[in-house]
Short mmCIF file of C-alpha atoms and ligand atoms in Angstrom, two decimals:
data_model
loop_
_atom_site.label_atom_id
_atom_site.label_comp_id
_atom_site.label_asym_id
_atom_site.label_seq_id
_atom_site.Cartn_x
_atom_site.Cartn_y
_atom_site.Cartn_z
CA MET Z 1 -0.25 0.05 0.28
CA ILE Z 2 1.12 3.67 -1.35
CA GLN Z 3 0.90 6.35 1.21
CA SER Z 4 1.60 10.03 0.64
CA PRO Z 5 4.28 11.71 2.24
CA ARG Z 6 3.63 13.37 5.14
CA ARG Z 7 5.67 14.91 7.59
CA LYS Z 8 7.89 13.67 10.21
CA ARG Z 9 6.82 14.09 13.70
CA ALA Z 10 8.91 14.74 17.72
CA TYR Z 11 8.16 14.56 21.03
CA VAL Z 12 10.27 16.47 23.05
CA GLU Z 13 10.52 15.69 27.20
CA THR Z 14 12.64 17.40 29.91
CA TYR Z 15 14.25 16.57 32.30
CA GLY Z 16 17.15 18.95 34.38
CA CYS Z 17 17.99 21.89 34.86
CA GLN Z 18 17.37 25.24 32.72
CA MET Z 19 20.29 24.58 30.10
CA ASN Z 20 18.36 21.35 29.49
CA ILE Z 21 14.94 23.13 28.87
CA SER Z 22 17.40 25.01 26.56
CA ASP Z 23 19.23 21.94 24.88
CA SER Z 24 15.29 21.22 24.03
CA GLU Z 25 14.66 24.14 22.14
CA LEU Z 26 17.62 23.41 20.63
CA MET Z 27 17.35 20.51 19.28
CA GLU Z 28 13.74 21.35 18.20
CA GLY Z 29 14.76 24.21 16.58
CA ILE Z 30 17.33 21.92 14.71
CA LEU Z 31 14.39 18.92 13.89
CA GLU Z 32 12.14 21.52 12.51
CA GLU Z 33 14.33 23.29 10.23
CA SER Z 34 15.38 20.12 9.07
CA GLY Z 35 11.68 18.94 7.93
CA TYR Z 36 10.65 18.02 11.62
CA ASP Z 37 7.77 19.28 12.85
CA ILE Z 38 7.11 19.10 17.12
CA VAL Z 39 4.11 17.75 18.47
CA ASP Z 40 2.59 18.03 22.05
CA ALA Z 41 2.47 14.71 22.82
CA PRO Z 42 3.92 11.20 22.41
CA GLU Z 43 1.30 9.41 21.76
CA ASP Z 44 1.67 11.32 18.17
CA ALA Z 45 5.27 11.15 17.55
CA ASP Z 46 7.66 9.51 15.09
CA VAL Z 47 9.88 9.88 17.21
CA VAL Z 48 9.93 11.16 21.48
CA LEU Z 49 12.86 12.05 22.72
CA VAL Z 50 13.64 11.90 26.30
CA ASN Z 51 16.59 14.78 27.34
CA THR Z 52 18.25 14.26 31.12
CA CYS Z 53 20.10 14.78 33.42
CA ALA Z 54 22.80 13.22 34.95
CA ILE Z 55 23.83 15.15 38.42
CA ARG Z 56 22.18 12.54 40.83
CA GLU Z 57 21.59 8.88 41.02
CA HIS Z 58 17.47 10.27 41.57
CA ALA Z 59 17.14 12.41 38.16
CA GLU Z 60 18.62 8.88 36.25
CA LYS Z 61 15.72 6.47 38.02
CA ARG Z 62 12.91 8.95 37.03
CA VAL Z 63 14.66 8.97 33.40
CA LEU Z 64 14.77 5.37 33.65
CA GLY Z 65 11.12 4.47 34.60
CA ARG Z 66 9.65 7.23 31.89
CA VAL Z 67 11.47 5.75 29.27
CA SER Z 68 10.21 2.17 30.86
CA GLN Z 69 7.19 3.81 30.66
CA LEU Z 70 7.56 4.43 26.72
CA ASN Z 71 7.99 1.13 25.84
CA GLY Z 72 4.94 1.14 25.72
CA LEU Z 73 3.44 3.13 23.29
CA LYS Z 74 6.75 1.59 21.33
CA ARG Z 75 4.70 -1.29 22.13
CA GLU Z 76 1.86 -0.31 20.24
CA ASN Z 77 3.41 1.25 17.27
CA PRO Z 78 6.63 -0.33 17.07
CA ASP Z 79 7.82 2.91 14.66
CA LEU Z 80 8.67 4.90 17.97
CA VAL Z 81 12.21 5.95 18.08
CA ILE Z 82 12.37 6.88 21.52
CA ALA Z 83 15.58 8.27 21.95
CA VAL Z 84 18.25 9.36 25.03
CA THR Z 85 20.31 12.70 24.80
CA GLY Z 86 21.58 14.73 26.57
CA CYS Z 87 23.41 14.40 30.15
CA MET Z 88 22.47 10.79 31.34
CA ALA Z 89 22.71 9.81 27.30
CA GLN Z 90 26.30 10.91 28.04
CA ARG Z 91 27.01 9.32 30.95
CA MET Z 92 25.79 6.12 30.47
CA GLY Z 93 26.14 5.25 26.40
CA GLU Z 94 26.18 1.53 24.99
CA LYS Z 95 25.18 0.60 29.62
CA LEU Z 96 22.28 2.21 28.35
CA LEU Z 97 21.32 0.63 24.63
CA ARG Z 98 21.77 -2.52 26.27
CA GLU Z 99 19.61 -1.97 29.53
CA ALA Z 100 16.57 -0.52 27.79
CA PRO Z 101 16.90 -2.45 24.76
CA TYR Z 102 14.12 -0.47 23.70
CA VAL Z 103 16.07 2.76 23.64
CA GLN Z 104 17.27 3.03 20.61
CA LEU Z 105 19.41 6.17 20.25
CA VAL Z 106 21.34 7.90 22.50
CA VAL Z 107 23.14 11.64 22.38
CA GLY Z 108 24.78 13.42 23.96
CA PRO Z 109 24.86 17.18 24.55
CA ASP Z 110 27.50 17.50 21.44
CA GLY Z 111 25.34 15.41 18.89
CA TYR Z 112 22.14 18.37 18.88
CA ARG Z 113 23.84 19.45 15.55
CA SER Z 114 23.91 16.29 13.89
CA LEU Z 115 20.59 15.42 15.36
CA PRO Z 116 18.90 15.00 11.95
CA GLU Z 117 20.95 12.80 10.26
CA THR Z 118 21.39 10.19 13.11
CA LEU Z 119 17.89 10.22 13.60
CA ALA Z 120 17.84 9.29 8.90
CA LYS Z 121 19.81 6.57 9.68
CA LEU Z 122 16.62 5.22 12.04
CA ASP Z 123 14.94 5.27 9.85
CA VAL Z 124 12.83 7.62 11.06
CA GLY Z 125 8.71 7.75 9.73
CA ALA Z 126 9.99 5.95 6.98
CA ASP Z 127 7.98 3.90 6.02
CA VAL Z 128 5.23 6.72 4.70
CA GLY Z 129 5.26 6.32 1.23
CA LEU Z 130 6.51 3.11 0.94
CA SER Z 131 5.16 0.11 1.99
CA HIS Z 132 4.73 -1.43 5.72
CA GLU Z 133 7.06 -4.10 4.98
CA ILE Z 134 9.77 -2.88 3.52
CA GLY Z 135 10.13 0.37 5.76
CA LYS Z 136 9.37 -2.32 9.05
CA ALA Z 137 12.06 -4.49 7.99
CA GLY Z 138 14.84 -1.28 6.72
CA ARG Z 139 15.06 -0.73 10.58
CA LYS Z 140 14.80 -3.39 12.80
CA GLY Z 141 16.09 -3.75 16.24
CA ARG Z 142 19.15 -1.06 15.45
CA GLN Z 143 20.12 1.15 17.30
CA LEU Z 144 22.41 4.01 17.39
CA ALA Z 145 25.58 6.53 19.88
CA VAL Z 146 26.74 9.25 19.40
CA LEU Z 147 29.34 10.08 22.26
CA THR Z 148 31.68 12.99 20.86
CA LEU Z 149 32.58 15.61 23.22
CA ASP Z 150 33.50 18.42 20.61
CA MET Z 151 36.02 21.07 21.75
CA ASP Z 152 34.73 23.49 18.68
CA GLU Z 153 30.38 22.59 18.98
CA ASN Z 154 28.80 25.76 20.83
CA TYR Z 155 26.21 25.80 18.54
CA GLN Z 156 26.43 28.60 17.19
CA GLY Z 157 23.95 30.05 13.74
CA LEU Z 158 21.26 27.54 14.98
CA GLU Z 159 18.12 28.56 16.07
CA GLN Z 160 16.47 27.39 18.62
CA ARG Z 161 12.80 26.69 19.46
CA ARG Z 162 11.52 29.11 21.95
CA SER Z 163 7.94 29.27 23.55
CA GLU Z 164 5.96 32.18 23.78
CA GLY Z 165 6.35 34.10 25.82
CA PRO Z 166 7.81 37.01 27.27
CA SER Z 167 11.17 34.73 28.63
CA ALA Z 168 13.87 33.53 26.73
CA TRP Z 169 16.79 31.64 27.93
CA ILE Z 170 19.83 32.42 26.09
CA PRO Z 171 23.05 30.14 26.43
CA ILE Z 172 26.54 31.50 25.89
CA GLN Z 173 28.78 29.08 27.81
CA ARG Z 174 28.18 24.99 27.24
CA GLY Z 175 30.58 22.59 29.70
CA CYS Z 176 32.71 23.45 32.46
CA ASP Z 177 36.59 23.87 32.99
CA HIS Z 178 36.10 23.17 37.46
CA ARG Z 179 36.51 19.43 38.62
CA CYS Z 180 34.10 20.43 41.55
CA THR Z 181 34.99 16.28 43.52
CA PHE Z 182 30.84 16.08 43.57
CA CYS Z 183 30.39 16.84 40.05
CA ILE Z 184 29.81 14.34 36.63
CA VAL Z 185 29.14 18.17 34.90
CA PRO Z 186 31.94 18.34 33.06
CA TYR Z 187 32.88 14.35 32.16
CA VAL Z 188 29.03 14.58 30.16
CA ARG Z 189 29.64 17.86 29.35
CA GLY Z 190 33.35 18.42 28.40
CA GLY Z 191 35.21 22.05 28.81
CA GLU Z 192 34.50 25.96 28.72
CA LYS Z 193 33.08 26.32 25.42
CA ASN Z 194 31.56 29.91 25.13
CA ARG Z 195 29.52 31.64 22.13
CA SER Z 196 30.79 35.11 20.83
CA ALA Z 197 29.78 38.08 22.57
CA LYS Z 198 28.18 39.58 19.08
CA ASP Z 199 26.39 36.93 17.99
CA VAL Z 200 25.34 36.58 21.92
CA VAL Z 201 24.00 40.34 21.78
CA ALA Z 202 22.89 39.49 18.62
CA GLU Z 203 20.16 37.18 19.21
CA VAL Z 204 19.21 39.35 22.14
CA ARG Z 205 18.38 42.08 19.79
CA GLY Z 206 16.17 39.90 17.31
CA LEU Z 207 14.53 38.02 20.48
CA ALA Z 208 13.67 42.33 21.98
CA GLU Z 209 12.73 42.78 18.24
CA SER Z 210 10.09 39.75 18.95
CA GLY Z 211 8.21 41.56 21.68
CA VAL Z 212 11.44 39.20 24.73
CA THR Z 213 11.54 41.35 27.77
CA GLU Z 214 12.79 39.34 29.69
CA VAL Z 215 16.73 36.85 29.50
CA THR Z 216 18.43 34.56 31.63
CA LEU Z 217 22.09 34.30 30.62
CA LEU Z 218 22.72 30.42 30.61
CA GLY Z 219 26.08 29.16 31.39
CA GLN Z 220 27.50 26.24 33.77
CA THR Z 221 29.30 28.73 35.34
CA VAL Z 222 28.64 31.57 33.74
CA ASN Z 223 30.08 33.62 35.46
CA SER Z 224 33.70 32.46 33.64
CA TYR Z 225 32.11 33.52 30.68
CA LEU Z 226 35.67 34.95 28.13
CA TRP Z 227 35.70 35.76 24.89
CA GLU Z 228 38.20 37.71 22.63
CA GLY Z 229 38.70 40.23 25.95
CA VAL Z 230 34.27 40.73 26.34
CA ASP Z 231 34.10 39.01 30.50
CA PHE Z 232 31.25 38.01 31.61
CA PRO Z 233 30.66 41.92 33.20
CA HIS Z 234 30.46 43.09 29.72
CA LEU Z 235 28.32 40.82 27.71
CA LEU Z 236 26.00 41.37 30.78
CA ARG Z 237 25.56 45.49 30.78
CA ASP Z 238 25.62 45.33 26.66
CA VAL Z 239 22.71 42.61 26.72
CA ALA Z 240 20.85 45.02 30.09
CA ARG Z 241 21.36 47.30 27.41
CA VAL Z 242 19.79 45.83 24.45
CA ASP Z 243 16.28 48.28 23.88
CA GLY Z 244 13.28 46.16 25.15
CA ILE Z 245 15.11 44.12 27.57
CA ARG Z 246 13.93 44.87 30.76
CA ARG Z 247 14.78 42.18 33.25
CA VAL Z 248 18.04 40.34 32.39
CA ARG Z 249 18.81 37.75 34.67
CA PHE Z 250 21.66 34.15 35.02
CA THR Z 251 22.36 32.00 36.04
CA SER Z 252 24.60 29.05 37.20
CA PRO Z 253 27.66 32.06 38.18
CA HIS Z 254 30.62 30.04 40.37
CA PRO Z 255 31.48 32.72 43.42
CA ASN Z 256 35.74 32.33 42.35
CA ASP Z 257 33.96 34.58 39.59
CA VAL Z 258 31.42 37.40 41.36
CA SER Z 259 34.24 40.15 40.69
CA ASP Z 260 34.03 43.82 42.05
CA GLU Z 261 32.98 44.65 38.00
CA LEU Z 262 30.74 41.91 37.99
CA VAL Z 263 28.87 43.47 41.22
CA GLU Z 264 29.82 47.17 39.77
CA VAL Z 265 27.13 45.80 36.07
CA MET Z 266 24.60 44.05 38.56
CA ALA Z 267 24.02 47.30 40.51
CA ALA Z 268 24.68 49.73 37.68
CA GLU Z 269 22.31 48.28 35.72
CA PRO Z 270 18.65 49.09 35.53
CA ALA Z 271 17.72 46.07 33.64
CA VAL Z 272 19.40 43.71 35.92
CA CYS Z 273 17.51 41.92 38.41
CA GLU Z 274 18.77 42.53 41.91
CA HIS Z 275 18.52 38.67 43.15
CA LEU Z 276 21.54 36.12 42.64
CA HIS Z 277 22.20 32.78 42.32
CA LEU Z 278 25.19 31.64 44.58
CA PRO Z 279 25.77 27.73 45.24
CA ALA Z 280 27.83 27.73 48.28
CA GLN Z 281 27.08 23.61 48.50
CA SER Z 282 29.35 24.02 52.61
CA GLY Z 283 29.46 26.07 54.76
CA ASN Z 284 32.83 24.30 56.46
CA ASP Z 285 36.06 25.46 54.68
CA ARG Z 286 37.01 21.43 54.99
CA THR Z 287 34.71 20.29 53.20
CA LEU Z 288 34.58 23.07 50.63
CA LYS Z 289 38.17 21.86 50.18
CA ARG Z 290 37.20 18.07 49.85
CA MET Z 291 35.16 19.72 47.13
CA LEU Z 292 37.38 21.57 45.23
CA ARG Z 293 35.10 25.15 45.27
CA ARG Z 294 38.10 26.65 45.85
CA TYR Z 295 37.23 29.45 47.97
CA THR Z 296 36.42 29.93 51.92
CA VAL Z 297 33.67 30.47 54.26
CA GLY Z 298 35.27 34.38 54.47
CA TYR Z 299 35.67 34.25 50.67
CA LEU Z 300 31.74 33.96 50.39
CA LEU Z 301 30.80 36.30 53.11
CA GLU Z 302 33.37 39.38 52.48
CA LYS Z 303 31.64 37.95 48.55
CA VAL Z 304 27.66 38.20 50.09
CA SER Z 305 28.74 41.80 51.80
CA LEU Z 306 29.85 43.33 48.89
CA VAL Z 307 26.86 42.26 46.61
CA ARG Z 308 24.24 43.74 50.08
CA GLU Z 309 25.80 46.30 49.88
CA ALA Z 310 25.93 47.67 45.80
CA MET Z 311 22.80 46.33 45.98
CA PRO Z 312 20.89 47.37 49.18
CA GLY Z 313 17.21 44.34 49.75
CA ILE Z 314 18.80 41.78 46.91
CA ALA Z 315 17.93 38.37 46.71
CA LEU Z 316 20.36 35.67 47.52
CA SER Z 317 20.03 32.65 46.46
CA THR Z 318 21.95 28.86 46.68
CA ASP Z 319 22.81 24.96 46.48
CA ILE Z 320 23.76 22.99 48.79
CA ILE Z 321 24.71 19.63 49.61
CA VAL Z 322 24.50 17.93 52.87
CA ALA Z 323 26.00 14.86 53.41
CA PHE Z 324 29.64 14.90 51.06
CA PRO Z 325 31.70 12.74 51.84
CA GLY Z 326 33.77 12.87 54.90
CA GLU Z 327 31.13 15.53 56.05
CA THR Z 328 31.13 14.83 59.95
CA GLU Z 329 28.53 16.48 62.27
CA ASP Z 330 30.51 18.93 62.99
CA GLU Z 331 30.92 20.52 59.58
CA PHE Z 332 27.37 19.84 58.25
CA ARG Z 333 26.88 22.28 61.73
CA ASP Z 334 29.38 24.76 59.97
CA THR Z 335 26.68 25.08 56.77
CA LEU Z 336 23.65 25.39 58.70
CA ASP Z 337 25.94 28.16 61.09
CA LEU Z 338 25.98 29.34 56.88
CA MET Z 339 22.40 29.45 56.19
CA ARG Z 340 21.68 31.24 59.39
CA THR Z 341 23.98 34.17 59.03
CA VAL Z 342 24.02 34.70 55.36
CA ARG Z 343 19.94 33.89 55.95
CA PHE Z 344 19.14 33.37 51.72
CA ASP Z 345 15.96 33.69 50.72
CA GLU Z 346 15.79 30.43 49.13
CA ALA Z 347 18.22 27.54 49.25
CA PHE Z 348 18.19 23.91 47.12
CA THR Z 349 19.15 21.75 49.13
CA TYR Z 350 20.25 18.26 47.82
CA LYS Z 351 22.41 14.41 49.39
CA TYR Z 352 25.17 13.83 48.40
CA SER Z 353 24.68 11.20 45.42
CA LEU Z 354 27.99 9.54 44.19
CA ARG Z 355 28.87 9.81 40.59
CA ALA Z 356 30.85 6.83 38.81
CA GLY Z 357 33.83 8.35 37.93
CA THR Z 358 34.35 11.54 39.55
CA PRO Z 359 37.31 12.60 41.74
CA ALA Z 360 35.37 12.21 45.46
CA THR Z 361 34.34 8.51 44.29
CA ARG Z 362 38.02 7.36 45.44
CA LEU Z 363 37.46 9.12 49.06
CA PRO Z 364 37.90 6.54 51.24
CA ALA Z 365 34.82 3.16 51.41
CA GLU Z 366 33.91 4.29 54.99
CA ASP Z 367 34.42 8.31 55.09
CA PHE Z 368 30.72 8.33 52.35
CA ILE Z 369 27.61 8.81 55.18
CA GLY Z 370 24.60 5.66 55.85
CA GLY Z 371 21.37 7.21 53.38
CA ASP Z 372 18.89 7.87 57.20
CA GLU Z 373 22.30 9.92 58.64
CA ALA Z 374 22.43 11.80 55.03
CA GLN Z 375 18.30 12.12 54.88
CA ALA Z 376 18.07 13.60 58.64
CA ARG Z 377 20.54 16.73 57.70
CA LEU Z 378 18.98 17.01 54.86
CA VAL Z 379 15.57 17.86 56.71
CA GLU Z 380 18.09 19.35 59.25
CA LEU Z 381 18.67 21.94 56.45
CA ILE Z 382 15.96 21.37 54.88
CA GLU Z 383 13.79 23.02 58.67
CA VAL Z 384 16.83 25.67 58.96
CA SER Z 385 16.40 27.33 55.52
CA ARG Z 386 12.78 27.33 55.20
CA ALA Z 387 12.22 28.28 58.04
CA ILE Z 388 14.83 31.50 57.47
CA GLN Z 389 12.25 32.58 53.53
CA SER Z 390 9.50 32.64 55.88
CA GLU Z 391 10.78 34.11 58.08
CA ILE Z 392 12.41 36.53 54.87
CA ASN Z 393 8.82 36.62 53.28
CA HIS Z 394 6.71 37.15 56.05
CA ALA Z 395 8.31 40.11 56.85
CA GLU Z 396 8.12 41.13 53.05
CA VAL Z 397 4.82 40.89 52.97
CA GLY Z 398 3.44 44.63 52.58
CA ARG Z 399 5.74 45.66 49.47
CA ILE Z 400 4.90 46.91 45.94
CA ASP Z 401 6.58 44.71 43.07
CA GLU Z 402 7.38 45.30 40.75
CA VAL Z 403 5.60 41.83 38.59
CA LEU Z 404 6.17 40.30 34.95
CA ILE Z 405 2.89 37.70 34.84
CA GLU Z 406 4.07 34.95 32.98
CA ALA Z 407 1.60 32.53 33.14
CA GLU Z 408 -1.82 30.83 34.51
CA ALA Z 409 -2.75 29.84 38.12
CA ARG Z 410 -3.70 26.75 38.86
CA ASP Z 411 -6.62 28.56 40.31
CA LEU Z 412 -9.43 30.06 37.49
CA GLY Z 413 -9.09 33.63 36.87
CA GLN Z 414 -5.30 34.28 38.92
CA VAL Z 415 -2.16 34.81 37.66
CA ARG Z 416 0.99 33.51 38.28
CA GLY Z 417 4.28 36.07 38.24
CA ARG Z 418 7.74 36.97 39.34
CA THR Z 419 9.36 39.77 41.26
CA ARG Z 420 12.28 41.59 39.69
CA ARG Z 421 13.80 39.41 43.43
CA ASN Z 422 12.52 35.91 41.42
CA LYS Z 423 9.88 36.23 44.38
CA VAL Z 424 6.92 34.45 42.41
CA VAL Z 425 4.11 35.66 43.50
CA VAL Z 426 -0.51 34.69 42.60
CA PHE Z 427 -2.95 36.82 42.07
CA ASP Z 428 -6.12 37.83 39.81
CA GLY Z 429 -6.29 38.36 35.94
CA GLU Z 430 -6.57 36.60 32.91
CA VAL Z 431 -4.64 34.53 30.87
CA ALA Z 432 -4.43 36.81 28.05
CA ARG Z 433 -2.21 39.18 30.37
CA VAL Z 434 0.87 36.92 30.10
CA GLY Z 435 3.85 39.13 29.57
CA GLU Z 436 2.52 42.21 31.06
CA TYR Z 437 4.11 44.10 33.82
CA THR Z 438 2.69 45.59 36.68
CA HIS Z 439 2.72 46.76 40.46
CA VAL Z 440 1.42 43.90 42.60
CA ALA Z 441 0.73 44.71 46.34
CA LEU Z 442 1.78 41.34 48.34
CA GLU Z 443 -0.76 40.28 51.76
CA ARG Z 444 -0.09 37.26 52.34
CA THR Z 445 2.68 34.20 52.67
CA THR Z 446 3.17 30.56 52.40
CA GLY Z 447 6.34 31.31 53.61
CA ALA Z 448 7.98 29.80 50.28
CA THR Z 449 4.84 32.17 47.92
CA PHE Z 450 2.60 35.24 47.54
CA ALA Z 451 -0.41 35.97 47.45
CA GLY Z 452 -1.35 39.68 45.51
CA SER Z 453 -3.55 42.65 44.48
CA GLU Z 454 -2.45 45.18 41.73
CA VAL Z 455 -2.67 48.36 41.99
CA ALA Z 456 -1.62 52.04 40.29
CA GLU Z 457 2.34 52.27 39.61
CA PRO Z 458 3.90 53.13 43.40
CA LEU Z 459 5.15 57.49 42.00
CA PRO Z 460 8.17 57.26 42.69
CA VAL Z 461 9.67 58.28 46.46
CA PRO Z 462 10.48 62.59 46.01
CA VAL Z 463 15.18 62.53 46.85
N1 LIG E 1 25.79 15.07 44.66
C1 LIG E 1 24.47 15.74 45.49
N2 LIG E 1 24.44 17.58 44.38
C2 LIG E 1 25.15 17.45 43.48
N3 LIG E 1 25.03 19.21 43.04
C3 LIG E 1 26.16 18.53 41.85
N4 LIG E 1 26.66 17.24 42.25
C4 LIG E 1 25.60 17.16 43.17
C5 LIG E 1 26.34 15.04 43.70
N5 LIG E 1 26.53 14.74 43.05
C6 LIG E 1 24.18 20.02 43.24
C7 LIG E 1 25.29 20.87 43.74
C8 LIG E 1 24.90 22.04 42.34
C9 LIG E 1 23.31 21.69 41.93
C10 LIG E 1 22.96 22.30 40.47
O1 LIG E 1 22.86 19.92 41.99
O2 LIG E 1 24.27 21.40 44.30
O3 LIG E 1 24.61 23.58 43.19
#
């Protein structure tokens, strides 16, 4: 039976960090450019790409569960190609193809440019226009792995397929040159590669012309960015000065590159938001040293003071790992002390997760901390950081803040937005207003997020 040809259809599902969201947009852009339709459900697709994270074991377990679920779909539609992309694909490689034999393709973070050719080798959608029999015989059981890390691949010149809306992710750097002993990223994403500053600014200009008003610059250590003499503070300033851009954010910075110049630009440029993510990881010098973070607690506290002096009221967030191998109870207490000293507005907290191939795995076996003890530390840290967050946010009730409306809220007739200080606020509003800026009086808080009502823009305070 001969059918008329149709466009091939791809569905991309994302796990992990902002860089992965941005990578998924990149893959969608590449596939669309080569003739695929991007669809919203795996049931409608010829190929499902699961873009993955390798940062902790938990992230990988979720993906394994998900691909086995997708295999259910493949049983109904044997032509469906399941691909696993990104960090976990890079880390597990062919092992993943053996463990999940229904996965036909693994592609690491540097293999996206050639995705259309790679998929062509698996004859995605090729039964159309051919007899079913020939189509199936052509690709039965084939598996492919694309795992070469390429120091020159920074995806320059390729267009992301961005979802509509006021905000855009802008990858400016890929990979990482640090070797924090717990972290898998340098092994799955390779060394640091930066994009041309001119390209980045041109991209932001184009986005601003198409209605984007908020951009987030992305990189694994985003503030160590350097391209032909243009460093991060310089790039940040250029991006912040693009006409039409009202908010600029960036993530994730390394504390060592929070320079005086960076803080000056943040304070001076009205578009740069009053929020800084400062991943501390630990509040103990011996642990920081063994993590190879290359700073001390004293240094972190100095940076916090510098930033707060330049931008009073700036919101700070952090990442913390508990139960790093060898962390003593007292050393863990130092982390709690750091939380109480700095009083972060938000803390992302993690139990150490062993990642094969990272330097920390070579620490003595007896240093590894048992599950119960690690869990108890995590629970205590979460309690402390949530209590601080709640105190900070309760003290902010009564403020009037500028909010960018980002999405429909869970409740009918309400919208969700974000303040410049990265606080989430829900209030009455129509979904048609997504993308607008407004002013909202913060009236209540759950401790983590706010509820409020729109008010007229406050008059500037006379000097
Ligand atoms: N175990 C636990 N947490 C980790 N992170 C990175 N690697 C690990 C690991 N092996 C955390 C760090 C990092 C965040 C993105 O994830 O806190 O900043």
